[in-house]
Amino acid sequence: MSAINEFLTQIEEQQIELHSCIVKKGEDYLYQQTALPYTLEQPQMLFSISKSFVSLAIGYLVEDKRLRLDEAVLKFFPEYFLKASDALRKLKVIHLLTMTSGSTQEQTVFTQSNWVDAYFKQQFTHEPGHYFHYNNMDIYILSVIVTKITGISCNEYLYQKLFEPLGIEHPHWDTCTLGYNTGGWGLYLSPHDLSKIAEAIVKKDPILPQDYLLAMTTKKVTSAHHSSHDYDQGYGYLCWMNPQDTGARFDGIFGQLVLFSVEKECFIVITANCLNTAKLYPIVFDLWKMVLEEEVQESDQAIPGSVEPMGIETNRIEQFLDVNFSLRLANVSLLPIPIRFLEKQSGHADQFKLVMDHHQLLLHWQEHYTTNIIRIGLDGRYRYSKLLLYEKQFNISAVGWFPDPNTLMIRLVFLEYPYSRTLKLDLLSPKKIMIHFSENPTVEEILDQYAYMLSFTPFVQINAWIVERSYHLITPSAVALKRR
């Protein structure tokens, strides 16, 4: 069995939800596949891979001699100098790049409306430069510095310097309430876009700040006290080191990865939905070592899990069509829990209606005073829709099936994110439907990952989730009754 097919077999055995994988060595693409309904051109949230792009923005400024790594951070925020602690006055740009700022209060800063003000008014736990602590707010401050120097957003600056020259359409990057790019997360690029970046890196494209890039991808600090072995190999400038001296990588939560080797002129791009990196990373690193050291055969094998079940044929749904159903439980939403957390919404859905349209079902869903129509394929094929909720638009894809005559399953995939929601509709009577919500990643996985942040959020409902850890609040079963 080829190395790539063995990799895919292990992905299936470990029940890992792989969304895309690109493997290239030299001039040969050894693998390029996506799982349905994802495509290589669909932009996706990169999470902490965004940090590496902030680092590249800093690199351009350094090579253009507009910034030095040893410059004091307060130089760009003079309004905080007079009341600054000794530790804060010692804080330099390089400390932000290496996660050694001495700040450990990310949660406190994140929950404030003005992140800049909260960052500089926090109590710094350690002297800068002495203690590695993974902190998204350090990178946010770097993003603000880029804007203060250039007069444009970090995203716009990278578009001019990197994205446009590589033929990447203007990407989206989330912003804070002050209008600055979030920095540590929030950049959306497609797998194809990431492959263009990786290609430029391994081929030493002069469009990149090459001297800085070499330093960026070299170990600068130890991360040995990090909780996971996959992250204890050291850290560069917002870039992780790989095990066994196999180079560096850009890395985002849920399994977003770009591994590259300039020496071997090869790279791997992966997007996934896997919170448990202890399952995913050993499989990825095994493949990576094979790509580096051996001749790997091309493969066109499909990514596991690319086909949805068709279920059975039934006319039972006809009794429930064109009927308005009211939801009898508060805090119901179509949005997955991580999105609701980031958007600070608990959910306000109140009614829905099902309409048949040939081989697709139309779900008319009313939530937060907005009615969306979601197309759901009943023929084993996904249908695409745009969902507008809480003043934000989401691209989603949906498929439905009947495991038995009295049950309708609907899977909603949020294409810019790794998340999906499954709705199980128990068709009890023409006047009553019971809806069960479930998540991927699961509620337990989400709580374990985000517990430290959720416990600091000022939103009472989310605090209840974390304190009680109860399924009936996070993934409720909602009764829907026919409206009179």
Tab-separated table of C-alpha atoms in Angstrom:
chain	number	residue	atom	x	y	z
A	1	MET	CA	0.000	0.000	0.000
A	2	SER	CA	1.299	3.453	-0.891
A	3	ALA	CA	2.205	5.903	1.877
A	4	ILE	CA	-0.715	8.188	1.004
A	5	ASN	CA	-3.253	5.352	0.926
A	6	GLU	CA	-1.915	4.101	4.266
A	7	PHE	CA	-2.346	7.624	5.631
A	8	LEU	CA	-5.973	7.662	4.430
A	9	THR	CA	-6.602	4.228	5.923
A	10	GLN	CA	-5.384	5.427	9.306
A	11	ILE	CA	-7.515	8.561	8.993
A	12	GLU	CA	-10.547	6.323	8.505
A	13	GLU	CA	-9.603	3.942	11.326
A	14	GLN	CA	-9.165	6.831	13.760
A	15	GLN	CA	-12.481	8.345	12.585
A	16	ILE	CA	-10.816	11.671	11.800
A	17	GLU	CA	-12.826	14.145	9.745
A	18	LEU	CA	-10.350	15.200	7.054
A	19	HIS	CA	-11.612	17.987	4.797
A	20	SER	CA	-8.745	18.458	2.346
A	21	CYS	CA	-5.225	17.254	1.707
A	22	ILE	CA	-2.614	18.458	-0.791
A	23	VAL	CA	0.806	16.814	-1.057
A	24	LYS	CA	3.456	18.131	-3.444
A	25	LYS	CA	7.111	17.230	-3.916
A	26	GLY	CA	9.220	18.936	-6.537
A	27	GLU	CA	6.987	19.522	-9.537
A	28	ASP	CA	4.617	16.636	-8.759
A	29	TYR	CA	1.325	16.821	-6.957
A	30	LEU	CA	1.138	13.481	-5.199
A	31	TYR	CA	-2.328	14.057	-3.789
A	32	GLN	CA	-5.116	16.651	-4.140
A	33	GLN	CA	-8.486	15.727	-2.721
A	34	THR	CA	-11.313	17.167	-0.652
A	35	ALA	CA	-14.158	15.514	1.212
A	36	LEU	CA	-17.647	16.540	0.200
A	37	PRO	CA	-18.988	19.149	0.419
A	38	TYR	CA	-15.642	21.010	0.653
A	39	THR	CA	-13.619	22.174	-2.356
A	40	LEU	CA	-10.024	23.278	-2.854
A	41	GLU	CA	-11.293	26.775	-3.655
A	42	GLN	CA	-13.517	27.241	-0.582
A	43	PRO	CA	-11.996	29.740	1.888
A	44	GLN	CA	-11.883	28.360	5.420
A	45	MET	CA	-11.102	29.827	8.827
A	46	LEU	CA	-7.407	29.092	9.458
A	47	PHE	CA	-7.490	29.769	13.182
A	48	SER	CA	-3.875	30.000	14.444
A	49	ILE	CA	-2.342	29.664	10.992
A	50	SER	CA	-3.355	33.332	10.899
A	51	LYS	CA	-0.520	34.003	13.354
A	52	SER	CA	2.107	32.930	10.824
A	53	PHE	CA	0.714	35.456	8.350
A	54	VAL	CA	0.999	38.222	10.943
A	55	SER	CA	4.617	37.127	11.328
A	56	LEU	CA	5.126	37.450	7.562
A	57	ALA	CA	3.680	40.978	7.713
A	58	ILE	CA	6.221	41.824	10.409
A	59	GLY	CA	8.905	40.261	8.214
A	60	TYR	CA	8.103	42.565	5.313
A	61	LEU	CA	8.341	45.582	7.620
A	62	VAL	CA	11.691	44.371	8.978
A	63	GLU	CA	13.190	43.790	5.537
A	64	ASP	CA	11.887	47.169	4.357
A	65	LYS	CA	13.619	48.680	7.432
A	66	ARG	CA	10.376	50.094	8.766
A	67	LEU	CA	10.567	48.056	11.961
A	68	ARG	CA	13.176	46.392	14.192
A	69	LEU	CA	12.480	43.337	16.285
A	70	ASP	CA	14.181	44.892	19.304
A	71	GLU	CA	11.939	47.966	19.282
A	72	ALA	CA	9.858	48.599	22.376
A	73	VAL	CA	6.168	47.831	21.904
A	74	LEU	CA	5.202	50.974	23.815
A	75	LYS	CA	6.846	53.060	21.097
A	76	PHE	CA	3.652	52.419	19.110
A	77	PHE	CA	1.363	52.997	22.092
A	78	PRO	CA	2.886	56.026	23.861
A	79	GLU	CA	-0.378	56.824	25.640
A	80	TYR	CA	0.283	53.893	27.999
A	81	PHE	CA	3.925	54.674	28.805
A	82	LEU	CA	3.520	56.830	31.912
A	83	LYS	CA	1.505	54.256	33.855
A	84	ALA	CA	3.330	51.237	32.433
A	85	SER	CA	5.013	48.721	34.737
A	86	ASP	CA	8.710	47.973	34.418
A	87	ALA	CA	7.841	44.680	32.719
A	88	LEU	CA	5.642	46.385	30.145
A	89	ARG	CA	8.338	48.974	29.389
A	90	LYS	CA	10.743	46.125	28.628
A	91	LEU	CA	8.322	44.466	26.187
A	92	LYS	CA	9.740	44.289	22.645
A	93	VAL	CA	8.341	43.186	19.284
A	94	ILE	CA	10.415	39.998	19.366
A	95	HIS	CA	8.726	38.971	22.623
A	96	LEU	CA	5.337	39.098	20.929
A	97	LEU	CA	6.660	37.036	18.017
A	98	THR	CA	7.963	34.313	20.327
A	99	MET	CA	5.057	34.231	22.816
A	100	THR	CA	7.357	35.393	25.609
A	101	SER	CA	5.621	38.666	26.449
A	102	GLY	CA	5.057	37.643	30.050
A	103	SER	CA	1.297	38.088	29.670
A	104	THR	CA	-0.919	35.202	30.785
A	105	GLN	CA	-4.235	37.082	30.921
A	106	GLU	CA	-5.547	36.355	27.428
A	107	GLN	CA	-9.034	35.492	28.680
A	108	THR	CA	-9.397	38.725	30.614
A	109	VAL	CA	-8.343	40.821	27.619
A	110	PHE	CA	-10.520	38.869	25.159
A	111	THR	CA	-13.724	39.504	27.083
A	112	GLN	CA	-13.266	43.309	27.069
A	113	SER	CA	-14.612	45.556	24.318
A	114	ASN	CA	-11.332	47.471	23.878
A	115	TRP	CA	-8.578	44.855	23.516
A	116	VAL	CA	-5.757	47.391	23.168
A	117	ASP	CA	-6.675	49.147	26.386
A	118	ALA	CA	-7.218	45.871	28.247
A	119	TYR	CA	-3.895	44.477	27.035
A	120	PHE	CA	-1.791	47.373	28.295
A	121	LYS	CA	-3.673	47.681	31.587
A	122	GLN	CA	-3.334	44.004	32.519
A	123	GLN	CA	-0.874	42.718	35.115
A	124	PHE	CA	2.080	41.037	33.374
A	125	THR	CA	2.891	37.799	35.206
A	126	HIS	CA	6.496	37.358	33.998
A	127	GLU	CA	9.377	39.461	32.758
A	128	PRO	CA	9.337	39.642	28.941
A	129	GLY	CA	11.621	37.174	27.192
A	130	HIS	CA	11.774	34.537	29.943
A	131	TYR	CA	8.584	32.479	29.788
A	132	PHE	CA	6.755	30.928	26.819
A	133	HIS	CA	2.987	31.266	27.117
A	134	TYR	CA	0.689	30.832	24.130
A	135	ASN	CA	-1.322	34.041	23.936
A	136	ASN	CA	-3.553	35.211	21.076
A	137	MET	CA	-3.571	38.777	22.337
A	138	ASP	CA	0.191	39.131	21.754
A	139	ILE	CA	-0.438	38.571	18.048
A	140	TYR	CA	-3.391	40.934	18.062
A	141	ILE	CA	-1.023	43.669	19.283
A	142	LEU	CA	1.363	42.821	16.421
A	143	SER	CA	-1.540	43.252	13.989
A	144	VAL	CA	-2.246	46.680	15.486
A	145	ILE	CA	1.449	47.617	15.157
A	146	VAL	CA	1.354	46.697	11.455
A	147	THR	CA	-1.595	49.052	11.012
A	148	LYS	CA	0.053	51.849	12.991
A	149	ILE	CA	3.168	51.660	10.789
A	150	THR	CA	1.484	51.199	7.413
A	151	GLY	CA	-1.779	53.074	7.892
A	152	ILE	CA	-3.724	50.083	6.521
A	153	SER	CA	-4.932	46.819	7.998
A	154	CYS	CA	-2.656	43.821	8.346
A	155	ASN	CA	-4.856	42.053	5.784
A	156	GLU	CA	-4.597	44.912	3.264
A	157	TYR	CA	-0.840	45.141	3.770
A	158	LEU	CA	-0.410	41.407	3.111
A	159	TYR	CA	-2.680	41.672	0.090
A	160	GLN	CA	-0.314	44.219	-1.427
A	161	LYS	CA	2.869	42.395	-0.474
A	162	LEU	CA	1.871	38.726	-0.751
A	163	PHE	CA	-1.665	37.733	-1.691
A	164	GLU	CA	-2.128	39.747	-4.880
A	165	PRO	CA	1.318	38.863	-6.318
A	166	LEU	CA	0.526	35.163	-5.786
A	167	GLY	CA	-2.876	35.430	-7.438
A	168	ILE	CA	-4.860	35.060	-4.214
A	169	GLU	CA	-8.149	36.944	-4.164
A	170	HIS	CA	-8.597	39.437	-1.356
A	171	PRO	CA	-9.248	37.249	1.712
A	172	HIS	CA	-11.433	38.019	4.674
A	173	TRP	CA	-9.873	38.575	8.095
A	174	ASP	CA	-12.044	39.136	11.165
A	175	THR	CA	-11.708	42.432	13.025
A	176	CYS	CA	-12.122	43.622	16.604
A	177	THR	CA	-14.516	46.339	17.715
A	178	LEU	CA	-11.792	48.924	17.009
A	179	GLY	CA	-11.457	47.761	13.398
A	180	TYR	CA	-8.064	46.016	13.673
A	181	ASN	CA	-7.571	42.511	12.294
A	182	THR	CA	-7.740	39.969	15.107
A	183	GLY	CA	-4.260	38.707	14.231
A	184	GLY	CA	-4.105	35.431	16.141
A	185	TRP	CA	-7.055	33.960	14.267
A	186	GLY	CA	-9.742	34.989	11.795
A	187	LEU	CA	-7.970	34.766	8.416
A	188	TYR	CA	-9.843	32.805	5.735
A	189	LEU	CA	-7.954	31.174	2.869
A	190	SER	CA	-8.705	28.141	0.714
A	191	PRO	CA	-6.540	24.988	0.582
A	192	HIS	CA	-5.487	26.087	-2.899
A	193	ASP	CA	-4.429	29.493	-1.519
A	194	LEU	CA	-2.387	27.790	1.204
A	195	SER	CA	-0.684	25.638	-1.413
A	196	LYS	CA	0.351	28.808	-3.280
A	197	ILE	CA	1.942	30.129	-0.080
A	198	ALA	CA	3.667	26.811	0.607
A	199	GLU	CA	4.915	26.649	-2.983
A	200	ALA	CA	6.410	30.141	-2.660
A	201	ILE	CA	8.159	29.113	0.566
A	202	VAL	CA	9.737	25.888	-0.712
A	203	LYS	CA	10.836	27.516	-3.981
A	204	LYS	CA	12.306	30.549	-2.219
A	205	ASP	CA	10.118	32.925	-4.175
A	206	PRO	CA	11.594	36.451	-3.870
A	207	ILE	CA	8.096	37.748	-3.208
A	208	LEU	CA	8.634	36.542	0.377
A	209	PRO	CA	10.937	38.236	2.939
A	210	GLN	CA	13.518	35.468	2.613
A	211	ASP	CA	16.009	36.464	5.324
A	212	TYR	CA	13.229	36.925	7.833
A	213	LEU	CA	11.511	33.710	6.726
A	214	LEU	CA	14.645	31.713	7.501
A	215	ALA	CA	14.722	33.147	11.008
A	216	MET	CA	10.973	32.746	11.397
A	217	THR	CA	11.105	28.999	10.713
A	218	THR	CA	14.067	28.351	13.026
A	219	LYS	CA	13.632	27.483	16.706
A	220	LYS	CA	13.884	30.569	18.890
A	221	VAL	CA	12.388	29.456	22.211
A	222	THR	CA	11.582	26.215	23.947
A	223	SER	CA	7.941	25.222	24.347
A	224	ALA	CA	8.676	22.088	26.388
A	225	HIS	CA	6.175	22.949	29.112
A	226	HIS	CA	3.331	23.009	26.569
A	227	SER	CA	0.611	20.449	27.278
A	228	SER	CA	1.036	18.406	24.087
A	229	HIS	CA	4.083	16.528	22.814
A	230	ASP	CA	3.339	17.724	19.289
A	231	TYR	CA	3.916	21.280	20.501
A	232	ASP	CA	7.030	20.759	22.646
A	233	GLN	CA	9.595	20.854	19.829
A	234	GLY	CA	10.138	24.593	19.978
A	235	TYR	CA	8.788	27.793	18.488
A	236	GLY	CA	10.083	30.283	15.934
A	237	TYR	CA	8.452	33.566	15.028
A	238	LEU	CA	4.792	32.426	15.272
A	239	CYS	CA	5.734	29.123	13.708
A	240	TRP	CA	5.964	25.637	15.284
A	241	MET	CA	8.885	23.237	14.929
A	242	ASN	CA	8.156	19.657	13.819
A	243	PRO	CA	9.321	16.517	15.642
A	244	GLN	CA	12.581	14.798	14.693
A	245	ASP	CA	14.024	17.855	12.938
A	246	THR	CA	11.572	17.624	10.047
A	247	GLY	CA	11.211	21.360	9.550
A	248	ALA	CA	8.524	23.816	10.577
A	249	ARG	CA	4.795	24.230	10.154
A	250	PHE	CA	1.938	26.692	10.284
A	251	ASP	CA	-0.636	25.248	12.671
A	252	GLY	CA	-4.280	25.979	13.507
A	253	ILE	CA	-6.717	24.329	15.870
A	254	PHE	CA	-9.007	21.568	14.562
A	255	GLY	CA	-6.203	20.249	12.349
A	256	GLN	CA	-5.360	23.100	9.952
A	257	LEU	CA	-1.756	22.476	8.878
A	258	VAL	CA	0.912	23.610	6.405
A	259	LEU	CA	4.137	21.586	6.617
A	260	PHE	CA	7.026	22.562	4.348
A	261	SER	CA	10.655	21.785	3.597
A	262	VAL	CA	12.778	24.108	1.497
A	263	GLU	CA	15.598	21.555	1.368
A	264	LYS	CA	13.381	18.790	-0.056
A	265	GLU	CA	11.116	21.232	-1.933
A	266	CYS	CA	7.914	19.651	-0.677
A	267	PHE	CA	4.857	20.572	1.354
A	268	ILE	CA	1.607	19.212	2.788
A	269	VAL	CA	-1.566	21.250	3.270
A	270	ILE	CA	-4.337	19.830	5.447
A	271	THR	CA	-7.678	21.145	6.644
A	272	ALA	CA	-9.746	19.075	9.043
A	273	ASN	CA	-12.152	18.938	11.952
A	274	CYS	CA	-10.116	17.217	14.651
A	275	LEU	CA	-9.723	18.705	18.108
A	276	ASN	CA	-7.759	15.689	19.337
A	277	THR	CA	-4.379	16.304	17.719
A	278	ALA	CA	-2.986	13.271	19.569
A	279	LYS	CA	-4.913	11.207	16.997
A	280	LEU	CA	-4.180	13.276	13.900
A	281	TYR	CA	-0.598	14.450	14.262
A	282	PRO	CA	1.229	11.087	14.514
A	283	ILE	CA	-0.477	10.024	11.274
A	284	VAL	CA	0.413	13.302	9.547
A	285	PHE	CA	4.034	13.258	10.738
A	286	ASP	CA	4.457	9.645	9.579
A	287	LEU	CA	3.323	10.661	6.104
A	288	TRP	CA	5.509	13.776	6.231
A	289	LYS	CA	8.630	11.718	7.017
A	290	MET	CA	7.834	9.407	4.099
A	291	VAL	CA	7.416	12.364	1.745
A	292	LEU	CA	10.732	13.818	2.912
A	293	GLU	CA	12.762	10.621	2.771
A	294	GLU	CA	11.280	8.369	0.095
A	295	GLU	CA	9.674	8.212	-3.319
A	296	VAL	CA	5.955	8.431	-2.612
A	297	GLN	CA	3.477	7.237	-5.214
A	298	GLU	CA	0.673	9.455	-6.397
A	299	SER	CA	-2.841	8.608	-5.243
A	300	ASP	CA	-6.350	9.552	-6.308
A	301	GLN	CA	-8.103	7.692	-3.497
A	302	ALA	CA	-11.056	9.570	-2.042
A	303	ILE	CA	-10.880	11.026	1.437
A	304	PRO	CA	-12.802	8.778	3.863
A	305	GLY	CA	-16.296	9.910	4.738
A	306	SER	CA	-16.939	11.709	1.449
A	307	VAL	CA	-20.300	9.984	0.821
A	308	GLU	CA	-23.413	10.570	2.910
A	309	PRO	CA	-25.998	7.813	3.566
A	310	MET	CA	-29.041	7.839	1.313
A	311	GLY	CA	-31.378	6.288	3.868
A	312	ILE	CA	-34.750	4.863	2.849
A	313	GLU	CA	-37.549	6.212	0.705
A	314	THR	CA	-40.643	7.314	2.606
A	315	ASN	CA	-43.763	9.389	2.049
A	316	ARG	CA	-44.070	10.076	5.767
A	317	ILE	CA	-42.626	13.584	5.364
A	318	GLU	CA	-45.622	14.665	3.261
A	319	GLN	CA	-47.769	15.007	6.398
A	320	PHE	CA	-45.336	17.597	7.778
A	321	LEU	CA	-44.888	19.799	4.712
A	322	ASP	CA	-46.059	23.417	4.447
A	323	VAL	CA	-46.823	23.543	8.164
A	324	ASN	CA	-45.477	26.220	10.502
A	325	PHE	CA	-44.001	24.670	13.654
A	326	SER	CA	-43.192	26.696	16.781
A	327	LEU	CA	-40.153	25.787	18.881
A	328	ARG	CA	-40.892	25.313	22.564
A	329	LEU	CA	-37.397	25.838	24.009
A	330	ALA	CA	-35.227	28.916	24.409
A	331	ASN	CA	-31.619	29.178	23.218
A	332	VAL	CA	-32.121	27.056	20.107
A	333	SER	CA	-29.901	27.933	17.139
A	334	LEU	CA	-28.686	26.467	13.875
A	335	LEU	CA	-25.195	27.784	14.620
A	336	PRO	CA	-22.603	25.377	16.050
A	337	ILE	CA	-21.434	26.082	19.603
A	338	PRO	CA	-17.954	27.477	18.671
A	339	ILE	CA	-19.510	30.009	16.297
A	340	ARG	CA	-22.073	30.988	18.919
A	341	PHE	CA	-19.240	31.510	21.379
A	342	LEU	CA	-17.241	33.719	19.000
A	343	GLU	CA	-20.353	35.643	17.952
A	344	LYS	CA	-21.500	35.873	21.606
A	345	GLN	CA	-24.983	34.569	20.815
A	346	SER	CA	-27.026	32.039	22.783
A	347	GLY	CA	-29.672	31.400	20.107
A	348	HIS	CA	-33.160	32.757	19.449
A	349	ALA	CA	-34.887	30.405	16.957
A	350	ASP	CA	-38.670	30.327	17.283
A	351	GLN	CA	-40.260	28.580	14.275
A	352	PHE	CA	-39.662	26.658	11.043
A	353	LYS	CA	-41.443	25.130	8.050
A	354	LEU	CA	-40.553	22.276	5.671
A	355	VAL	CA	-41.302	22.568	1.927
A	356	MET	CA	-40.560	19.943	-0.743
A	357	ASP	CA	-38.980	21.023	-4.034
A	358	HIS	CA	-38.247	18.010	-6.269
A	359	HIS	CA	-35.264	16.101	-4.776
A	360	GLN	CA	-34.541	18.741	-2.188
A	361	LEU	CA	-36.175	19.848	1.004
A	362	LEU	CA	-36.451	23.533	1.856
A	363	LEU	CA	-36.119	24.383	5.536
A	364	HIS	CA	-37.627	27.796	6.294
A	365	TRP	CA	-35.949	28.651	9.595
A	366	GLN	CA	-36.790	31.757	11.645
A	367	GLU	CA	-34.161	32.862	14.155
A	368	HIS	CA	-33.417	36.283	15.626
A	369	TYR	CA	-36.131	37.957	13.534
A	370	THR	CA	-34.616	36.588	10.310
A	371	THR	CA	-36.021	33.853	8.075
A	372	ASN	CA	-33.522	31.796	6.069
A	373	ILE	CA	-34.314	29.171	3.452
A	374	ILE	CA	-31.888	26.236	3.595
A	375	ARG	CA	-31.751	23.782	0.698
A	376	ILE	CA	-31.298	20.152	1.772
A	377	GLY	CA	-30.481	17.383	-0.698
A	378	LEU	CA	-32.488	14.183	-0.245
A	379	ASP	CA	-30.747	12.327	-3.073
A	380	GLY	CA	-27.357	11.920	-1.388
A	381	ARG	CA	-26.081	15.207	-2.840
A	382	TYR	CA	-25.368	18.325	-0.851
A	383	ARG	CA	-27.218	21.546	-1.614
A	384	TYR	CA	-25.653	24.957	-0.998
A	385	SER	CA	-27.248	27.955	0.700
A	386	LYS	CA	-26.329	31.225	2.354
A	387	LEU	CA	-27.370	31.690	5.957
A	388	LEU	CA	-27.699	35.192	7.419
A	389	LEU	CA	-27.803	35.232	11.216
A	390	TYR	CA	-26.864	37.898	13.739
A	391	GLU	CA	-25.714	40.215	10.922
A	392	LYS	CA	-23.195	37.671	9.628
A	393	GLN	CA	-23.402	35.528	6.502
A	394	PHE	CA	-22.418	31.852	6.450
A	395	ASN	CA	-21.990	29.562	3.460
A	396	ILE	CA	-23.530	26.225	4.329
A	397	SER	CA	-24.181	22.899	2.654
A	398	ALA	CA	-26.865	20.433	3.710
A	399	VAL	CA	-27.903	16.861	3.057
A	400	GLY	CA	-30.770	14.869	4.521
A	401	TRP	CA	-31.847	11.231	4.768
A	402	PHE	CA	-34.384	8.964	6.449
A	403	PRO	CA	-32.806	6.195	8.555
A	404	ASP	CA	-36.366	5.015	9.229
A	405	PRO	CA	-39.853	6.222	8.185
A	406	ASN	CA	-40.308	8.335	11.318
A	407	THR	CA	-36.902	10.034	11.450
A	408	LEU	CA	-35.374	12.737	9.264
A	409	MET	CA	-31.651	13.428	9.667
A	410	ILE	CA	-30.221	16.743	8.417
A	411	ARG	CA	-26.505	17.502	8.355
A	412	LEU	CA	-25.526	21.174	8.088
A	413	VAL	CA	-21.914	21.903	7.149
A	414	PHE	CA	-20.573	25.407	7.749
A	415	LEU	CA	-18.095	25.612	4.884
A	416	GLU	CA	-15.870	28.419	6.206
A	417	TYR	CA	-15.415	26.504	9.454
A	418	PRO	CA	-14.592	22.920	10.404
A	419	TYR	CA	-17.907	22.592	12.230
A	420	SER	CA	-21.150	20.838	11.392
A	421	ARG	CA	-24.509	20.404	13.104
A	422	THR	CA	-26.856	17.446	12.814
A	423	LEU	CA	-30.576	17.781	13.344
A	424	LYS	CA	-32.517	14.626	14.119
A	425	LEU	CA	-36.228	15.209	13.552
A	426	ASP	CA	-38.501	12.653	15.182
A	427	LEU	CA	-41.752	12.889	13.192
A	428	LEU	CA	-44.119	12.099	16.065
A	429	SER	CA	-47.392	13.331	14.568
A	430	PRO	CA	-48.516	15.874	11.949
A	431	LYS	CA	-48.752	18.338	14.832
A	432	LYS	CA	-45.571	17.509	16.723
A	433	ILE	CA	-41.869	17.124	15.911
A	434	MET	CA	-39.046	16.525	18.368
A	435	ILE	CA	-35.674	17.955	17.236
A	436	HIS	CA	-32.395	16.655	18.683
A	437	PHE	CA	-29.266	18.734	18.022
A	438	SER	CA	-25.738	17.348	17.947
A	439	GLU	CA	-22.339	18.816	17.092
A	440	ASN	CA	-19.111	17.900	15.412
A	441	PRO	CA	-16.829	18.522	17.246
A	442	THR	CA	-18.835	17.128	20.128
A	443	VAL	CA	-19.954	19.172	23.091
A	444	GLU	CA	-17.472	17.402	25.374
A	445	GLU	CA	-14.590	18.146	22.996
A	446	ILE	CA	-15.613	21.792	22.741
A	447	LEU	CA	-15.925	22.176	26.502
A	448	ASP	CA	-12.575	20.536	27.159
A	449	GLN	CA	-10.896	22.804	24.616
A	450	TYR	CA	-12.572	26.092	25.479
A	451	ALA	CA	-13.255	25.687	29.190
A	452	TYR	CA	-10.526	28.120	30.187
A	453	MET	CA	-11.964	30.839	27.943
A	454	LEU	CA	-15.647	30.169	28.552
A	455	SER	CA	-15.202	30.431	32.293
A	456	PHE	CA	-14.141	34.070	31.860
A	457	THR	CA	-16.889	35.137	29.483
A	458	PRO	CA	-19.420	37.616	30.852
A	459	PHE	CA	-22.324	35.895	29.063
A	460	VAL	CA	-24.448	34.166	31.683
A	461	GLN	CA	-25.785	31.430	29.403
A	462	ILE	CA	-22.300	30.311	28.358
A	463	ASN	CA	-21.194	30.390	31.986
A	464	ALA	CA	-24.073	28.032	32.737
A	465	TRP	CA	-22.834	25.693	30.023
A	466	ILE	CA	-19.377	25.481	31.481
A	467	VAL	CA	-20.490	25.212	35.105
A	468	GLU	CA	-23.152	22.570	34.582
A	469	ARG	CA	-21.560	20.821	31.572
A	470	SER	CA	-25.039	19.713	30.639
A	471	TYR	CA	-26.189	18.452	27.274
A	472	HIS	CA	-29.728	19.729	27.682
A	473	LEU	CA	-28.470	23.330	27.531
A	474	ILE	CA	-25.896	23.015	24.757
A	475	THR	CA	-27.440	20.426	22.470
A	476	PRO	CA	-31.107	20.631	23.421
A	477	SER	CA	-33.961	18.474	22.282
A	478	ALA	CA	-36.585	20.971	21.256
A	479	VAL	CA	-40.290	20.240	20.869
A	480	ALA	CA	-41.867	21.804	17.775
A	481	LEU	CA	-45.664	22.120	17.704
A	482	LYS	CA	-47.914	23.016	14.793
A	483	ARG	CA	-48.962	26.637	14.990
A	484	ARG	CA	-52.660	27.351	15.132
